[in-house]
């Protein structure tokens, strides 16, 4: 396989087989260890069908400072008479936010907000939204000391509405934040809401980010071990009880969701400042169960 990174071409032999220790499998095949290609350390994902975020990955290829690990290249190879799709991204050491929370992480909410916002904005500016926005797809780089949004292949064009149903376009894979956002709007803004579709993907992502900050605050303040189910149950009420600014902003965004379905970063910073002031400091946060 010949891949092009920047202006240079490199030969890469994936050596893929389901039995190969080089490759691991979840929703797609990926290399848990970096692959050296020319001067680059690459994280490689392989898909047997073109992922929904393929065109987004192509658009982001070569772009710097997107809040997403740099897309170095995309390539299509013929394997066994069928196409296989390969995504190459910059590799750096670190761990997911989910794993970091299990081990305990000194987290600054403003840093998390600013850096994940950059990743979401890069996706949204290209008219896509993230269908799997959660702590497992937020990556903390030990090398850079910053957060990145990952798994960009799990994105959909904004023309595709969020869905709760498996095997449908726009299916929201990890639904914790989406359910909490829906519950908040249903309880405090629009009691008729009973599905993800009316959000639109971009507004859903913005609300999931606010819910993520609420979750970090719950984990910061807990005085006993909480199960994941308990945290999910607490999210909407915790956001409401911490102040009314979020409700006002969210109600306004919800009312105008057909034409203005994106919060601005200053708006979400205001919510952070008034609702979760302790998260603006470096605070130790961890899950305990």
PDB file of C-alpha atoms in Angstrom:
ATOM      1  CA  UNK A   1       0.000   0.000   0.000  1.00  0.00           C
ATOM      2  CA  UNK A   2       1.296   3.482  -0.909  1.00  0.00           C
ATOM      3  CA  UNK A   3       0.092   6.295   1.325  1.00  0.00           C
ATOM      4  CA  UNK A   4       0.748  10.003   0.967  1.00  0.00           C
ATOM      5  CA  UNK A   5       1.543  12.106   4.043  1.00  0.00           C
ATOM      6  CA  UNK A   6       2.020  15.719   3.124  1.00  0.00           C
ATOM      7  CA  UNK A   7       3.973  15.770  -0.137  1.00  0.00           C
ATOM      8  CA  UNK A   8       5.747  12.458   0.489  1.00  0.00           C
ATOM      9  CA  UNK A   9       4.706   8.938  -0.438  1.00  0.00           C
ATOM     10  CA  UNK A  10       5.459   5.962   1.796  1.00  0.00           C
ATOM     11  CA  UNK A  11       5.036   2.236   1.462  1.00  0.00           C
ATOM     12  CA  UNK A  12       3.020   0.636   4.240  1.00  0.00           C
ATOM     13  CA  UNK A  13       2.232  -3.035   4.617  1.00  0.00           C
ATOM     14  CA  UNK A  14      -0.554  -3.474   7.179  1.00  0.00           C
ATOM     15  CA  UNK A  15      -0.106  -7.238   7.393  1.00  0.00           C
ATOM     16  CA  UNK A  16      -3.725  -7.484   8.435  1.00  0.00           C
ATOM     17  CA  UNK A  17      -5.342 -10.704   9.508  1.00  0.00           C
ATOM     18  CA  UNK A  18      -7.829 -11.363  12.321  1.00  0.00           C
ATOM     19  CA  UNK A  19      -5.208 -13.597  13.927  1.00  0.00           C
ATOM     20  CA  UNK A  20      -2.423 -10.999  13.849  1.00  0.00           C
ATOM     21  CA  UNK A  21      -1.335  -9.667  17.259  1.00  0.00           C
ATOM     22  CA  UNK A  22      -0.694  -6.315  15.575  1.00  0.00           C
ATOM     23  CA  UNK A  23      -4.424  -5.743  15.229  1.00  0.00           C
ATOM     24  CA  UNK A  24      -7.162  -5.505  17.862  1.00  0.00           C
ATOM     25  CA  UNK A  25     -10.898  -5.304  17.308  1.00  0.00           C
ATOM     26  CA  UNK A  26     -13.753  -3.361  18.815  1.00  0.00           C
ATOM     27  CA  UNK A  27     -16.181  -1.714  16.428  1.00  0.00           C
ATOM     28  CA  UNK A  28     -13.334  -1.655  13.926  1.00  0.00           C
ATOM     29  CA  UNK A  29      -9.779  -2.968  13.727  1.00  0.00           C
ATOM     30  CA  UNK A  30      -7.028  -0.787  15.185  1.00  0.00           C
ATOM     31  CA  UNK A  31      -3.338  -0.913  16.123  1.00  0.00           C
ATOM     32  CA  UNK A  32      -2.879  -0.511  19.897  1.00  0.00           C
ATOM     33  CA  UNK A  33       0.826   0.184  19.335  1.00  0.00           C
ATOM     34  CA  UNK A  34       2.172   2.914  17.040  1.00  0.00           C
ATOM     35  CA  UNK A  35       3.096   2.035  13.481  1.00  0.00           C
ATOM     36  CA  UNK A  36       6.245   3.658  12.123  1.00  0.00           C
ATOM     37  CA  UNK A  37       5.717   5.096   8.636  1.00  0.00           C
ATOM     38  CA  UNK A  38       8.641   7.173   7.422  1.00  0.00           C
ATOM     39  CA  UNK A  39       9.302   9.698  10.218  1.00  0.00           C
ATOM     40  CA  UNK A  40       5.773   9.393  11.614  1.00  0.00           C
ATOM     41  CA  UNK A  41       4.398   7.453  14.555  1.00  0.00           C
ATOM     42  CA  UNK A  42       0.894   6.505  13.444  1.00  0.00           C
ATOM     43  CA  UNK A  43      -2.269   5.176  15.025  1.00  0.00           C
ATOM     44  CA  UNK A  44      -4.020   3.126  12.354  1.00  0.00           C
ATOM     45  CA  UNK A  45      -7.662   2.074  12.085  1.00  0.00           C
ATOM     46  CA  UNK A  46      -8.996  -0.352   9.499  1.00  0.00           C
ATOM     47  CA  UNK A  47     -12.612  -0.600   8.346  1.00  0.00           C
ATOM     48  CA  UNK A  48     -14.228  -3.239   6.197  1.00  0.00           C
ATOM     49  CA  UNK A  49     -16.935  -0.761   5.200  1.00  0.00           C
ATOM     50  CA  UNK A  50     -16.536   2.950   4.614  1.00  0.00           C
ATOM     51  CA  UNK A  51     -17.195   4.633   7.972  1.00  0.00           C
ATOM     52  CA  UNK A  52     -19.718   7.441   8.202  1.00  0.00           C
ATOM     53  CA  UNK A  53     -16.958   9.902   9.125  1.00  0.00           C
ATOM     54  CA  UNK A  54     -14.729   8.994   6.163  1.00  0.00           C
ATOM     55  CA  UNK A  55     -15.297  12.229   4.256  1.00  0.00           C
ATOM     56  CA  UNK A  56     -14.704  14.259   7.432  1.00  0.00           C
ATOM     57  CA  UNK A  57     -11.377  12.477   7.964  1.00  0.00           C
ATOM     58  CA  UNK A  58     -10.401  13.294   4.373  1.00  0.00           C
ATOM     59  CA  UNK A  59     -11.256  16.963   4.903  1.00  0.00           C
ATOM     60  CA  UNK A  60      -9.221  17.150   8.107  1.00  0.00           C
ATOM     61  CA  UNK A  61      -6.186  15.401   6.586  1.00  0.00           C
ATOM     62  CA  UNK A  62      -3.059  17.474   7.136  1.00  0.00           C
ATOM     63  CA  UNK A  63      -4.773  20.158   9.224  1.00  0.00           C
ATOM     64  CA  UNK A  64      -2.991  21.390  12.351  1.00  0.00           C
ATOM     65  CA  UNK A  65      -4.356  22.340  15.768  1.00  0.00           C
ATOM     66  CA  UNK A  66      -7.864  20.966  15.303  1.00  0.00           C
ATOM     67  CA  UNK A  67      -8.329  19.551  18.803  1.00  0.00           C
ATOM     68  CA  UNK A  68      -8.197  16.109  17.169  1.00  0.00           C
ATOM     69  CA  UNK A  69      -5.048  13.972  16.718  1.00  0.00           C
ATOM     70  CA  UNK A  70      -3.757  15.056  13.329  1.00  0.00           C
ATOM     71  CA  UNK A  71      -5.110  13.061  10.411  1.00  0.00           C
ATOM     72  CA  UNK A  72      -1.984  12.115   8.499  1.00  0.00           C
ATOM     73  CA  UNK A  73      -3.598  10.178   5.663  1.00  0.00           C
ATOM     74  CA  UNK A  74      -6.512   8.076   4.480  1.00  0.00           C
ATOM     75  CA  UNK A  75      -6.173   5.169   2.067  1.00  0.00           C
ATOM     76  CA  UNK A  76      -8.214   2.426   0.406  1.00  0.00           C
ATOM     77  CA  UNK A  77      -6.632  -0.971  -0.217  1.00  0.00           C
ATOM     78  CA  UNK A  78      -7.928  -4.026  -2.038  1.00  0.00           C
ATOM     79  CA  UNK A  79      -7.779  -7.040   0.280  1.00  0.00           C
ATOM     80  CA  UNK A  80      -9.221 -10.360  -0.798  1.00  0.00           C
ATOM     81  CA  UNK A  81     -10.974  -8.681  -3.684  1.00  0.00           C
ATOM     82  CA  UNK A  82     -12.750  -6.205  -1.412  1.00  0.00           C
ATOM     83  CA  UNK A  83     -11.902  -2.628  -0.399  1.00  0.00           C
ATOM     84  CA  UNK A  84     -10.542  -1.941   3.094  1.00  0.00           C
ATOM     85  CA  UNK A  85     -10.449   1.607   4.431  1.00  0.00           C
ATOM     86  CA  UNK A  86      -7.459   2.821   6.464  1.00  0.00           C
ATOM     87  CA  UNK A  87      -7.235   5.918   8.642  1.00  0.00           C
ATOM     88  CA  UNK A  88      -3.808   7.124   9.811  1.00  0.00           C
ATOM     89  CA  UNK A  89      -3.551   9.599  12.701  1.00  0.00           C
ATOM     90  CA  UNK A  90      -0.784  11.038  14.817  1.00  0.00           C
ATOM     91  CA  UNK A  91       0.093   8.765  17.729  1.00  0.00           C
ATOM     92  CA  UNK A  92       1.096   9.975  21.179  1.00  0.00           C
ATOM     93  CA  UNK A  93       1.170   8.313  24.562  1.00  0.00           C
ATOM     94  CA  UNK A  94      -1.631   8.879  27.025  1.00  0.00           C
ATOM     95  CA  UNK A  95      -4.961   7.428  28.057  1.00  0.00           C
ATOM     96  CA  UNK A  96      -8.665   8.037  27.698  1.00  0.00           C
ATOM     97  CA  UNK A  97     -10.528  10.238  30.150  1.00  0.00           C
ATOM     98  CA  UNK A  98     -12.510   7.154  31.161  1.00  0.00           C
ATOM     99  CA  UNK A  99      -9.336   5.333  32.193  1.00  0.00           C
ATOM    100  CA  UNK A 100      -7.920   8.483  33.791  1.00  0.00           C
ATOM    101  CA  UNK A 101     -11.011   8.841  35.970  1.00  0.00           C
ATOM    102  CA  UNK A 102     -10.632   5.276  37.191  1.00  0.00           C
ATOM    103  CA  UNK A 103      -7.045   5.983  38.218  1.00  0.00           C
ATOM    104  CA  UNK A 104      -7.704   9.547  39.435  1.00  0.00           C
ATOM    105  CA  UNK A 105      -6.869  12.671  37.431  1.00  0.00           C
ATOM    106  CA  UNK A 106      -6.119  16.256  38.421  1.00  0.00           C
ATOM    107  CA  UNK A 107      -8.539  17.940  36.079  1.00  0.00           C
ATOM    108  CA  UNK A 108      -9.193  21.578  35.212  1.00  0.00           C
ATOM    109  CA  UNK A 109     -12.672  22.037  33.805  1.00  0.00           C
ATOM    110  CA  UNK A 110     -11.766  25.123  31.797  1.00  0.00           C
ATOM    111  CA  UNK A 111      -8.913  23.274  30.092  1.00  0.00           C
ATOM    112  CA  UNK A 112     -11.164  20.305  29.364  1.00  0.00           C
ATOM    113  CA  UNK A 113     -13.855  22.613  28.022  1.00  0.00           C
ATOM    114  CA  UNK A 114     -11.565  24.679  25.801  1.00  0.00           C
ATOM    115  CA  UNK A 115      -9.721  21.722  24.310  1.00  0.00           C
ATOM    116  CA  UNK A 116     -12.721  19.494  23.687  1.00  0.00           C
ATOM    117  CA  UNK A 117     -14.616  22.481  22.315  1.00  0.00           C
ATOM    118  CA  UNK A 118     -11.864  22.901  19.727  1.00  0.00           C
ATOM    119  CA  UNK A 119     -12.324  19.299  18.597  1.00  0.00           C
ATOM    120  CA  UNK A 120     -16.107  19.591  18.434  1.00  0.00           C
ATOM    121  CA  UNK A 121     -15.833  22.880  16.568  1.00  0.00           C
ATOM    122  CA  UNK A 122     -13.552  21.287  13.955  1.00  0.00           C
ATOM    123  CA  UNK A 123     -16.167  18.596  13.400  1.00  0.00           C
ATOM    124  CA  UNK A 124     -19.147  20.963  13.396  1.00  0.00           C
ATOM    125  CA  UNK A 125     -17.447  23.472  11.071  1.00  0.00           C
ATOM    126  CA  UNK A 126     -17.357  20.683   8.499  1.00  0.00           C
ATOM    127  CA  UNK A 127     -21.078  20.006   9.016  1.00  0.00           C
ATOM    128  CA  UNK A 128     -20.626  16.775  10.953  1.00  0.00           C
ATOM    129  CA  UNK A 129     -21.452  15.769  14.536  1.00  0.00           C
ATOM    130  CA  UNK A 130     -20.009  13.106  16.846  1.00  0.00           C
ATOM    131  CA  UNK A 131     -22.257  10.082  17.441  1.00  0.00           C
ATOM    132  CA  UNK A 132     -20.115   8.655  20.259  1.00  0.00           C
ATOM    133  CA  UNK A 133     -19.187  11.631  22.435  1.00  0.00           C
ATOM    134  CA  UNK A 134     -18.173  10.272  25.857  1.00  0.00           C
ATOM    135  CA  UNK A 135     -15.182   9.894  28.196  1.00  0.00           C
ATOM    136  CA  UNK A 136     -13.857   6.935  26.226  1.00  0.00           C
ATOM    137  CA  UNK A 137     -13.395   9.166  23.188  1.00  0.00           C
ATOM    138  CA  UNK A 138     -11.656  11.974  25.041  1.00  0.00           C
ATOM    139  CA  UNK A 139      -7.919  11.330  25.160  1.00  0.00           C
ATOM    140  CA  UNK A 140      -5.380  12.940  27.479  1.00  0.00           C
ATOM    141  CA  UNK A 141      -1.902  13.198  25.957  1.00  0.00           C
ATOM    142  CA  UNK A 142       0.909  12.774  28.463  1.00  0.00           C
ATOM    143  CA  UNK A 143       3.278  14.280  25.903  1.00  0.00           C
ATOM    144  CA  UNK A 144       1.301  17.466  25.332  1.00  0.00           C
ATOM    145  CA  UNK A 145      -0.556  17.753  28.640  1.00  0.00           C
ATOM    146  CA  UNK A 146      -3.849  18.349  26.854  1.00  0.00           C
ATOM    147  CA  UNK A 147      -7.132  16.710  25.892  1.00  0.00           C
ATOM    148  CA  UNK A 148      -8.102  15.612  22.390  1.00  0.00           C
ATOM    149  CA  UNK A 149     -11.358  14.411  20.877  1.00  0.00           C
ATOM    150  CA  UNK A 150     -10.870  11.053  19.159  1.00  0.00           C
ATOM    151  CA  UNK A 151     -12.825   8.476  17.125  1.00  0.00           C
ATOM    152  CA  UNK A 152     -13.725  10.893  14.346  1.00  0.00           C
ATOM    153  CA  UNK A 153     -14.877   8.021  12.162  1.00  0.00           C
ATOM    154  CA  UNK A 154     -17.917   7.841  14.496  1.00  0.00           C
ATOM    155  CA  UNK A 155     -19.400  11.005  13.038  1.00  0.00           C
ATOM    156  CA  UNK A 156     -22.368  11.747  10.810  1.00  0.00           C
ATOM    157  CA  UNK A 157     -23.310  14.643   8.503  1.00  0.00           C
ATOM    158  CA  UNK A 158     -25.555  17.188  10.232  1.00  0.00           C
ATOM    159  CA  UNK A 159     -28.302  16.217   7.783  1.00  0.00           C
ATOM    160  CA  UNK A 160     -28.567  12.936   9.749  1.00  0.00           C
ATOM    161  CA  UNK A 161     -30.530  13.316  12.989  1.00  0.00           C
ATOM    162  CA  UNK A 162     -29.541  11.537  16.213  1.00  0.00           C
ATOM    163  CA  UNK A 163     -31.280   8.212  16.778  1.00  0.00           C
ATOM    164  CA  UNK A 164     -31.812   5.897  19.736  1.00  0.00           C
ATOM    165  CA  UNK A 165     -32.342   2.867  17.504  1.00  0.00           C
ATOM    166  CA  UNK A 166     -29.480   0.466  16.716  1.00  0.00           C
ATOM    167  CA  UNK A 167     -28.543  -0.095  13.093  1.00  0.00           C
ATOM    168  CA  UNK A 168     -30.048   3.196  11.990  1.00  0.00           C
ATOM    169  CA  UNK A 169     -28.241   6.292  10.632  1.00  0.00           C
ATOM    170  CA  UNK A 170     -27.270   8.648  13.458  1.00  0.00           C
ATOM    171  CA  UNK A 171     -27.395   5.985  16.161  1.00  0.00           C
ATOM    172  CA  UNK A 172     -25.953   7.460  19.366  1.00  0.00           C
ATOM    173  CA  UNK A 173     -23.567   4.739  20.530  1.00  0.00           C
ATOM    174  CA  UNK A 174     -22.963   5.695  24.174  1.00  0.00           C
ATOM    175  CA  UNK A 175     -26.200   7.332  25.267  1.00  0.00           C
ATOM    176  CA  UNK A 176     -25.449   8.443  28.845  1.00  0.00           C
ATOM    177  CA  UNK A 177     -24.911  12.140  28.075  1.00  0.00           C
ATOM    178  CA  UNK A 178     -27.637  12.222  25.436  1.00  0.00           C
ATOM    179  CA  UNK A 179     -30.198  10.708  27.808  1.00  0.00           C
ATOM    180  CA  UNK A 180     -29.221  13.181  30.549  1.00  0.00           C
ATOM    181  CA  UNK A 181     -29.581  16.078  28.100  1.00  0.00           C
ATOM    182  CA  UNK A 182     -32.978  14.798  26.954  1.00  0.00           C
ATOM    183  CA  UNK A 183     -34.089  14.365  30.567  1.00  0.00           C
ATOM    184  CA  UNK A 184     -32.991  17.913  31.436  1.00  0.00           C
ATOM    185  CA  UNK A 185     -34.963  19.430  28.563  1.00  0.00           C
ATOM    186  CA  UNK A 186     -37.981  17.182  29.217  1.00  0.00           C
ATOM    187  CA  UNK A 187     -38.012  18.058  32.947  1.00  0.00           C
ATOM    188  CA  UNK A 188     -37.297  21.778  32.692  1.00  0.00           C
ATOM    189  CA  UNK A 189     -37.903  23.065  29.160  1.00  0.00           C
ATOM    190  CA  UNK A 190     -40.108  20.904  26.920  1.00  0.00           C
ATOM    191  CA  UNK A 191     -42.149  18.128  28.581  1.00  0.00           C
ATOM    192  CA  UNK A 192     -43.165  16.762  25.160  1.00  0.00           C
ATOM    193  CA  UNK A 193     -39.632  15.676  24.257  1.00  0.00           C
ATOM    194  CA  UNK A 194     -39.246  11.888  24.080  1.00  0.00           C
ATOM    195  CA  UNK A 195     -36.534  11.259  21.458  1.00  0.00           C
ATOM    196  CA  UNK A 196     -33.071  12.353  20.355  1.00  0.00           C
ATOM    197  CA  UNK A 197     -34.045  13.375  16.830  1.00  0.00           C
ATOM    198  CA  UNK A 198     -35.327  16.909  17.566  1.00  0.00           C
ATOM    199  CA  UNK A 199     -31.941  17.977  18.950  1.00  0.00           C
ATOM    200  CA  UNK A 200     -29.954  17.840  15.757  1.00  0.00           C
ATOM    201  CA  UNK A 201     -26.461  16.444  16.139  1.00  0.00           C
ATOM    202  CA  UNK A 202     -24.548  19.661  16.808  1.00  0.00           C
ATOM    203  CA  UNK A 203     -26.832  20.855  19.593  1.00  0.00           C
ATOM    204  CA  UNK A 204     -26.786  17.375  21.102  1.00  0.00           C
ATOM    205  CA  UNK A 205     -22.957  17.441  21.194  1.00  0.00           C
ATOM    206  CA  UNK A 206     -22.961  20.855  22.892  1.00  0.00           C
ATOM    207  CA  UNK A 207     -25.424  19.659  25.530  1.00  0.00           C
ATOM    208  CA  UNK A 208     -23.395  16.474  26.038  1.00  0.00           C
ATOM    209  CA  UNK A 209     -20.372  18.675  26.799  1.00  0.00           C
ATOM    210  CA  UNK A 210     -22.315  20.611  29.447  1.00  0.00           C
ATOM    211  CA  UNK A 211     -23.555  17.317  30.894  1.00  0.00           C
ATOM    212  CA  UNK A 212     -19.951  16.059  30.958  1.00  0.00           C
ATOM    213  CA  UNK A 213     -18.972  19.060  33.113  1.00  0.00           C
ATOM    214  CA  UNK A 214     -21.905  18.293  35.426  1.00  0.00           C
ATOM    215  CA  UNK A 215     -20.682  14.707  35.701  1.00  0.00           C
ATOM    216  CA  UNK A 216     -17.164  15.852  36.595  1.00  0.00           C
ATOM    217  CA  UNK A 217     -18.664  18.004  39.353  1.00  0.00           C
ATOM    218  CA  UNK A 218     -20.689  15.077  40.701  1.00  0.00           C
ATOM    219  CA  UNK A 219     -17.563  12.920  40.796  1.00  0.00           C
ATOM    220  CA  UNK A 220     -15.678  15.744  42.510  1.00  0.00           C
ATOM    221  CA  UNK A 221     -18.257  16.120  45.285  1.00  0.00           C
ATOM    222  CA  UNK A 222     -19.299  12.535  45.942  1.00  0.00           C
ATOM    223  CA  UNK A 223     -18.727  11.336  49.489  1.00  0.00           C
ATOM    224  CA  UNK A 224     -19.480   7.662  48.797  1.00  0.00           C
ATOM    225  CA  UNK A 225     -18.990   5.266  45.922  1.00  0.00           C
ATOM    226  CA  UNK A 226     -21.594   5.779  43.186  1.00  0.00           C
ATOM    227  CA  UNK A 227     -22.521   3.295  40.500  1.00  0.00           C
ATOM    228  CA  UNK A 228     -22.653   4.437  36.887  1.00  0.00           C
ATOM    229  CA  UNK A 229     -26.450   4.120  37.042  1.00  0.00           C
ATOM    230  CA  UNK A 230     -26.605   6.453  40.051  1.00  0.00           C
ATOM    231  CA  UNK A 231     -24.440   9.035  38.292  1.00  0.00           C
ATOM    232  CA  UNK A 232     -26.667   8.903  35.208  1.00  0.00           C
ATOM    233  CA  UNK A 233     -29.748   9.405  37.386  1.00  0.00           C
ATOM    234  CA  UNK A 234     -28.199  12.401  39.158  1.00  0.00           C
ATOM    235  CA  UNK A 235     -26.935  14.317  36.118  1.00  0.00           C
ATOM    236  CA  UNK A 236     -30.027  16.311  35.104  1.00  0.00           C
ATOM    237  CA  UNK A 237     -30.960  17.250  38.670  1.00  0.00           C
ATOM    238  CA  UNK A 238     -27.384  18.216  39.554  1.00  0.00           C
ATOM    239  CA  UNK A 239     -27.214  20.612  36.612  1.00  0.00           C
ATOM    240  CA  UNK A 240     -30.572  22.128  37.567  1.00  0.00           C
ATOM    241  CA  UNK A 241     -29.783  22.482  41.282  1.00  0.00           C
ATOM    242  CA  UNK A 242     -26.442  24.180  40.634  1.00  0.00           C
ATOM    243  CA  UNK A 243     -28.113  27.260  39.133  1.00  0.00           C
ATOM    244  CA  UNK A 244     -30.584  28.543  36.550  1.00  0.00           C
ATOM    245  CA  UNK A 245     -28.194  29.985  33.967  1.00  0.00           C
ATOM    246  CA  UNK A 246     -27.850  26.692  32.091  1.00  0.00           C
ATOM    247  CA  UNK A 247     -31.609  26.321  31.966  1.00  0.00           C
ATOM    248  CA  UNK A 248     -32.030  29.793  30.456  1.00  0.00           C
ATOM    249  CA  UNK A 249     -29.373  29.224  27.818  1.00  0.00           C
ATOM    250  CA  UNK A 250     -30.580  25.734  26.980  1.00  0.00           C
ATOM    251  CA  UNK A 251     -34.212  26.861  26.763  1.00  0.00           C
ATOM    252  CA  UNK A 252     -33.204  29.630  24.343  1.00  0.00           C
ATOM    253  CA  UNK A 253     -31.117  27.251  22.224  1.00  0.00           C
ATOM    254  CA  UNK A 254     -33.952  24.719  22.251  1.00  0.00           C
ATOM    255  CA  UNK A 255     -36.506  27.298  21.141  1.00  0.00           C
ATOM    256  CA  UNK A 256     -34.317  28.318  18.206  1.00  0.00           C
ATOM    257  CA  UNK A 257     -32.856  24.901  17.470  1.00  0.00           C
ATOM    258  CA  UNK A 258     -34.038  24.892  13.840  1.00  0.00           C
ATOM    259  CA  UNK A 259     -31.903  27.917  12.967  1.00  0.00           C
ATOM    260  CA  UNK A 260     -29.368  28.345  15.796  1.00  0.00           C
ATOM    261  CA  UNK A 261     -28.357  25.009  17.179  1.00  0.00           C
ATOM    262  CA  UNK A 262     -24.825  25.792  18.387  1.00  0.00           C
ATOM    263  CA  UNK A 263     -23.772  27.378  21.662  1.00  0.00           C
ATOM    264  CA  UNK A 264     -20.775  29.696  21.593  1.00  0.00           C
ATOM    265  CA  UNK A 265     -17.758  28.895  23.747  1.00  0.00           C
ATOM    266  CA  UNK A 266     -18.258  32.015  25.947  1.00  0.00           C
ATOM    267  CA  UNK A 267     -21.779  30.801  26.741  1.00  0.00           C
ATOM    268  CA  UNK A 268     -20.560  27.428  27.962  1.00  0.00           C
ATOM    269  CA  UNK A 269     -17.733  29.106  29.889  1.00  0.00           C
ATOM    270  CA  UNK A 270     -20.367  31.206  31.645  1.00  0.00           C
ATOM    271  CA  UNK A 271     -22.250  28.053  32.582  1.00  0.00           C
ATOM    272  CA  UNK A 272     -19.021  26.529  33.899  1.00  0.00           C
ATOM    273  CA  UNK A 273     -18.169  29.650  35.906  1.00  0.00           C
ATOM    274  CA  UNK A 274     -21.559  29.966  37.587  1.00  0.00           C
ATOM    275  CA  UNK A 275     -22.531  26.329  37.975  1.00  0.00           C
ATOM    276  CA  UNK A 276     -19.252  24.572  38.678  1.00  0.00           C
ATOM    277  CA  UNK A 277     -16.708  27.143  39.937  1.00  0.00           C
ATOM    278  CA  UNK A 278     -14.564  24.484  41.619  1.00  0.00           C
ATOM    279  CA  UNK A 279     -13.940  22.883  38.236  1.00  0.00           C
ATOM    280  CA  UNK A 280     -11.991  25.974  37.165  1.00  0.00           C
ATOM    281  CA  UNK A 281      -9.243  24.846  39.540  1.00  0.00           C
ATOM    282  CA  UNK A 282      -7.112  21.726  39.317  1.00  0.00           C
ATOM    283  CA  UNK A 283      -9.135  19.213  41.308  1.00  0.00           C
ATOM    284  CA  UNK A 284      -8.604  15.488  41.771  1.00  0.00           C
ATOM    285  CA  UNK A 285     -11.504  13.592  40.227  1.00  0.00           C
ATOM    286  CA  UNK A 286     -12.033   9.847  40.036  1.00  0.00           C
ATOM    287  CA  UNK A 287     -14.706   7.241  39.738  1.00  0.00           C
ATOM    288  CA  UNK A 288     -14.933   5.027  42.795  1.00  0.00           C
ATOM    289  CA  UNK A 289     -17.052   2.148  41.628  1.00  0.00           C
TER     290      UNK A 289
END
